[in-house]
PDB file of C-alpha atoms in Angstrom:
ATOM      1  CA  MET H1179     273.986 306.330 -18.602  1.00  0.00           C
ATOM      2  CA  ARG H1180     270.459 305.490 -18.784  1.00  0.00           C
ATOM      3  CA  ILE H1181     268.890 304.605 -14.818  1.00  0.00           C
ATOM      4  CA  THR H1182     267.664 301.672 -14.199  1.00  0.00           C
ATOM      5  CA  PRO H1183     263.816 301.259 -11.782  1.00  0.00           C
ATOM      6  CA  LEU H1184     266.268 297.972 -10.619  1.00  0.00           C
ATOM      7  CA  LEU H1185     269.649 301.191  -9.887  1.00  0.00           C
ATOM      8  CA  ILE H1186     266.373 302.624  -8.256  1.00  0.00           C
ATOM      9  CA  ALA H1187     265.457 300.541  -6.273  1.00  0.00           C
ATOM     10  CA  ILE H1188     268.763 299.178  -5.251  1.00  0.00           C
ATOM     11  CA  VAL H1189     269.293 302.370  -3.725  1.00  0.00           C
ATOM     12  CA  ILE H1190     266.043 302.806  -1.909  1.00  0.00           C
ATOM     13  CA  LEU H1191     266.693 299.565   0.024  1.00  0.00           C
ATOM     14  CA  PHE H1192     269.801 300.240   1.098  1.00  0.00           C
ATOM     15  CA  SER H1193     269.225 303.201   2.040  1.00  0.00           C
ATOM     16  CA  GLY H1194     266.628 301.272   4.867  1.00  0.00           C
ATOM     17  CA  CYS H1195     263.991 304.055   4.086  1.00  0.00           C
ATOM     18  CA  GLY H1196     265.491 306.898   6.343  1.00  0.00           C
ATOM     19  CA  ASN H1197     265.207 304.973   9.367  1.00  0.00           C
ATOM     20  CA  THR H1198     267.794 304.537  11.697  1.00  0.00           C
ATOM     21  CA  ASP H1199     268.813 302.690  15.076  1.00  0.00           C
ATOM     22  CA  GLU H1200     268.690 305.921  16.472  1.00  0.00           C
ATOM     23  CA  ASP H1201     265.222 306.224  15.561  1.00  0.00           C
ATOM     24  CA  TYR H1202     264.123 303.245  16.889  1.00  0.00           C
ATOM     25  CA  ASP H1203     266.288 303.612  20.018  1.00  0.00           C
ATOM     26  CA  LYS H1204     264.123 306.146  20.443  1.00  0.00           C
ATOM     27  CA  LEU H1205     260.369 304.277  20.583  1.00  0.00           C
ATOM     28  CA  SER H1206     262.152 302.360  23.885  1.00  0.00           C
ATOM     29  CA  LEU H1207     261.452 303.648  27.220  1.00  0.00           C
ATOM     30  CA  ASN H1208     264.350 303.957  29.228  1.00  0.00           C
ATOM     31  CA  SER H1209     262.507 304.920  33.031  1.00  0.00           C
ATOM     32  CA  ARG H1210     263.145 304.740  36.371  1.00  0.00           C
ATOM     33  CA  VAL H1211     261.035 303.068  38.953  1.00  0.00           C
ATOM     34  CA  GLU H1212     261.615 304.094  42.278  1.00  0.00           C
ATOM     35  CA  THR H1213     262.151 300.114  43.995  1.00  0.00           C
ATOM     36  CA  LEU H1214     260.489 298.649  46.272  1.00  0.00           C
ATOM     37  CA  ILE H1215     262.556 297.511  48.958  1.00  0.00           C
ATOM     38  CA  ASN H1216     261.586 294.733  52.313  1.00  0.00           C
ATOM     39  CA  PRO H1217     259.347 295.082  54.072  1.00  0.00           C
ATOM     40  CA  ALA H1218     257.774 296.891  51.618  1.00  0.00           C
ATOM     41  CA  GLN H1219     258.077 293.598  48.684  1.00  0.00           C
ATOM     42  CA  GLU H1220     256.943 291.223  51.515  1.00  0.00           C
ATOM     43  CA  LYS H1221     254.107 293.333  51.859  1.00  0.00           C
ATOM     44  CA  VAL H1222     253.064 293.877  47.810  1.00  0.00           C
ATOM     45  CA  GLU H1223     253.256 290.939  46.870  1.00  0.00           C
ATOM     46  CA  ASN H1224     250.148 289.620  48.635  1.00  0.00           C
ATOM     47  CA  TRP H1225     248.542 292.415  46.450  1.00  0.00           C
ATOM     48  CA  PRO H1226     246.974 290.569  43.170  1.00  0.00           C
ATOM     49  CA  ALA H1227     246.512 293.503  41.494  1.00  0.00           C
ATOM     50  CA  TYR H1228     249.810 295.560  42.221  1.00  0.00           C
ATOM     51  CA  VAL H1229     252.011 292.497  41.132  1.00  0.00           C
ATOM     52  CA  ALA H1230     249.730 293.163  38.434  1.00  0.00           C
ATOM     53  CA  PHE H1231     249.830 296.209  37.355  1.00  0.00           C
ATOM     54  CA  ASP H1232     253.711 296.113  38.035  1.00  0.00           C
ATOM     55  CA  ASN H1233     254.422 293.207  35.615  1.00  0.00           C
ATOM     56  CA  ASN H1234     252.627 295.606  32.729  1.00  0.00           C
ATOM     57  CA  MET H1235     254.643 298.488  33.400  1.00  0.00           C
ATOM     58  CA  ARG H1236     257.859 296.771  33.436  1.00  0.00           C
ATOM     59  CA  ILE H1237     256.561 295.174  30.098  1.00  0.00           C
ATOM     60  CA  ILE H1238     256.138 298.478  28.814  1.00  0.00           C
ATOM     61  CA  SER H1239     259.540 300.055  30.159  1.00  0.00           C
ATOM     62  CA  ASN H1240     261.411 297.557  28.802  1.00  0.00           C
ATOM     63  CA  THR H1241     260.199 297.444  25.531  1.00  0.00           C
ATOM     64  CA  ASN H1242     259.025 300.806  24.095  1.00  0.00           C
ATOM     65  CA  ALA H1243     255.925 303.347  24.590  1.00  0.00           C
ATOM     66  CA  LEU H1244     253.633 301.370  21.604  1.00  0.00           C
ATOM     67  CA  ASN H1245     253.230 298.009  23.328  1.00  0.00           C
ATOM     68  CA  ALA H1246     251.233 299.916  25.945  1.00  0.00           C
ATOM     69  CA  ILE H1247     248.345 300.515  23.035  1.00  0.00           C
ATOM     70  CA  GLY H1248     248.381 296.135  23.498  1.00  0.00           C
ATOM     71  CA  LEU H1249     247.804 295.740  27.373  1.00  0.00           C
ATOM     72  CA  MET H1250     245.654 298.682  27.978  1.00  0.00           C
ATOM     73  CA  ASP H1251     243.120 296.103  28.619  1.00  0.00           C
ATOM     74  CA  GLN H1252     244.673 294.560  31.932  1.00  0.00           C
ATOM     75  CA  MET H1253     246.072 298.230  32.749  1.00  0.00           C
ATOM     76  CA  ILE H1254     242.446 298.962  33.574  1.00  0.00           C
ATOM     77  CA  VAL H1255     241.621 295.986  34.925  1.00  0.00           C
ATOM     78  CA  ASN H1256     244.236 296.232  37.236  1.00  0.00           C
ATOM     79  CA  ILE H1257     244.511 299.880  38.414  1.00  0.00           C
ATOM     80  CA  ASN H1258     240.824 299.383  39.208  1.00  0.00           C
ATOM     81  CA  ALA H1259     240.930 296.685  41.012  1.00  0.00           C
ATOM     82  CA  MET H1260     244.218 297.630  42.665  1.00  0.00           C
ATOM     83  CA  PRO H1261     242.541 300.155  46.009  1.00  0.00           C
ATOM     84  CA  LEU H1262     239.457 297.030  46.409  1.00  0.00           C
ATOM     85  CA  GLN H1263     243.279 295.366  47.839  1.00  0.00           C
ATOM     86  CA  VAL H1264     245.251 296.841  49.397  1.00  0.00           C
ATOM     87  CA  PRO H1265     246.657 295.106  52.508  1.00  0.00           C
ATOM     88  CA  ASP H1266     245.840 296.768  55.755  1.00  0.00           C
ATOM     89  CA  GLU H1267     248.791 297.136  56.658  1.00  0.00           C
ATOM     90  CA  LEU H1268     248.737 300.026  53.268  1.00  0.00           C
ATOM     91  CA  SER H1269     246.073 301.331  53.438  1.00  0.00           C
ATOM     92  CA  THR H1270     246.400 304.965  53.974  1.00  0.00           C
ATOM     93  CA  GLU H1271     245.464 307.899  52.632  1.00  0.00           C
ATOM     94  CA  GLU H1272     248.283 308.909  51.236  1.00  0.00           C
ATOM     95  CA  LEU H1273     248.897 305.440  49.804  1.00  0.00           C
ATOM     96  CA  LEU H1274     244.735 306.250  48.227  1.00  0.00           C
ATOM     97  CA  GLU H1275     245.531 309.140  46.946  1.00  0.00           C
ATOM     98  CA  SER H1276     249.217 307.608  44.873  1.00  0.00           C
ATOM     99  CA  ILE H1277     246.677 305.138  43.432  1.00  0.00           C
ATOM    100  CA  LYS H1278     244.255 308.098  42.859  1.00  0.00           C
ATOM    101  CA  GLU H1279     247.175 309.286  40.042  1.00  0.00           C
ATOM    102  CA  VAL H1280     247.538 306.627  39.075  1.00  0.00           C
ATOM    103  CA  ASP H1281     244.207 305.246  38.191  1.00  0.00           C
ATOM    104  CA  HIS H1282     244.392 309.384  36.613  1.00  0.00           C
ATOM    105  CA  GLU H1283     247.128 308.825  34.309  1.00  0.00           C
ATOM    106  CA  VAL H1284     245.369 305.509  32.950  1.00  0.00           C
ATOM    107  CA  GLN H1285     242.236 306.955  32.663  1.00  0.00           C
ATOM    108  CA  ASP H1286     244.070 309.476  30.399  1.00  0.00           C
ATOM    109  CA  PHE H1287     245.541 307.626  28.764  1.00  0.00           C
ATOM    110  CA  TYR H1288     242.853 305.278  27.835  1.00  0.00           C
ATOM    111  CA  SER H1289     240.296 307.812  27.014  1.00  0.00           C
ATOM    112  CA  GLU H1290     242.653 309.678  25.026  1.00  0.00           C
ATOM    113  CA  VAL H1291     245.261 307.258  22.842  1.00  0.00           C
ATOM    114  CA  ASP H1292     243.656 305.293  19.648  1.00  0.00           C
ATOM    115  CA  ARG H1293     244.396 301.647  19.843  1.00  0.00           C
ATOM    116  CA  ASN H1294     245.665 302.396  16.667  1.00  0.00           C
ATOM    117  CA  GLU H1295     247.395 305.007  17.067  1.00  0.00           C
ATOM    118  CA  LEU H1296     251.138 305.159  15.447  1.00  0.00           C
ATOM    119  CA  HIS H1297     252.190 308.561  16.768  1.00  0.00           C
ATOM    120  CA  GLU H1298     254.488 307.383  19.088  1.00  0.00           C
ATOM    121  CA  HIS H1299     254.868 309.973  21.167  1.00  0.00           C
ATOM    122  CA  VAL H1300     251.733 310.120  21.461  1.00  0.00           C
ATOM    123  CA  VAL H1301     251.864 307.793  23.218  1.00  0.00           C
ATOM    124  CA  GLN H1302     255.067 308.031  24.737  1.00  0.00           C
ATOM    125  CA  SER H1303     254.537 311.596  26.425  1.00  0.00           C
ATOM    126  CA  HIS H1304     251.276 309.215  28.461  1.00  0.00           C
ATOM    127  CA  ILE H1305     253.656 306.356  29.235  1.00  0.00           C
ATOM    128  CA  ILE H1306     255.988 308.491  30.836  1.00  0.00           C
ATOM    129  CA  ASP H1307     252.971 310.349  33.257  1.00  0.00           C
ATOM    130  CA  ILE H1308     251.616 306.610  33.869  1.00  0.00           C
ATOM    131  CA  LEU H1309     255.570 305.865  35.213  1.00  0.00           C
ATOM    132  CA  ASN H1310     255.693 309.218  37.116  1.00  0.00           C
ATOM    133  CA  ALA H1311     252.521 308.255  38.781  1.00  0.00           C
ATOM    134  CA  TYR H1312     253.658 304.814  39.507  1.00  0.00           C
ATOM    135  CA  ASP H1313     257.092 305.082  40.383  1.00  0.00           C
ATOM    136  CA  ASP H1314     254.936 307.694  43.333  1.00  0.00           C
ATOM    137  CA  LEU H1315     253.345 305.003  44.312  1.00  0.00           C
ATOM    138  CA  ASN H1316     256.052 302.507  45.002  1.00  0.00           C
ATOM    139  CA  LYS H1317     257.948 305.943  47.113  1.00  0.00           C
ATOM    140  CA  GLU H1318     254.993 305.532  49.296  1.00  0.00           C
ATOM    141  CA  ILE H1319     254.741 301.545  49.873  1.00  0.00           C
ATOM    142  CA  ASN H1320     258.251 302.115  51.195  1.00  0.00           C
ATOM    143  CA  SER H1321     257.602 305.185  53.310  1.00  0.00           C
ATOM    144  CA  THR H1322     254.852 303.592  54.474  1.00  0.00           C
ATOM    145  CA  THR H1323     256.583 300.700  55.704  1.00  0.00           C
ATOM    146  CA  SER H1324     259.592 302.477  56.333  1.00  0.00           C
ATOM    147  CA  LYS H1325     257.111 303.824  59.616  1.00  0.00           C
ATOM    148  CA  GLN H1326     255.766 300.973  60.846  1.00  0.00           C
ATOM    149  CA  ILE H1327     259.151 299.547  61.365  1.00  0.00           C
TER     150      ILE H1327
END
């Protein structure tokens, strides 16, 4: 029996080129970032750079790491503005240090990941570092506001 090119094409089509749902699930980020509690949540509402950066992190963590490449410029602008806009009641040495750590991770991401990066593990590694630093920042915000009560 002779195998025709059409039969080969059908087999390839139904095999899905080896991509399974599990392969796509590996791209998603199941991150756990500390949630701000009141009064911390209320205090950051008047901090535009934090709110914008928080939105960036929510978009990235609810989709997949590769989407972070499109948000690089926004993340840089937001993290650079964050220490300049810290509300006075949150401006502690520890909080500013946490902002510097997030900034460091964002700068590493910006300098080490090309905009055409296709290897999700490269992007994901950086995003996990950013999310971990962001988690620490949120913990510090919650801690700072709880000390003020």
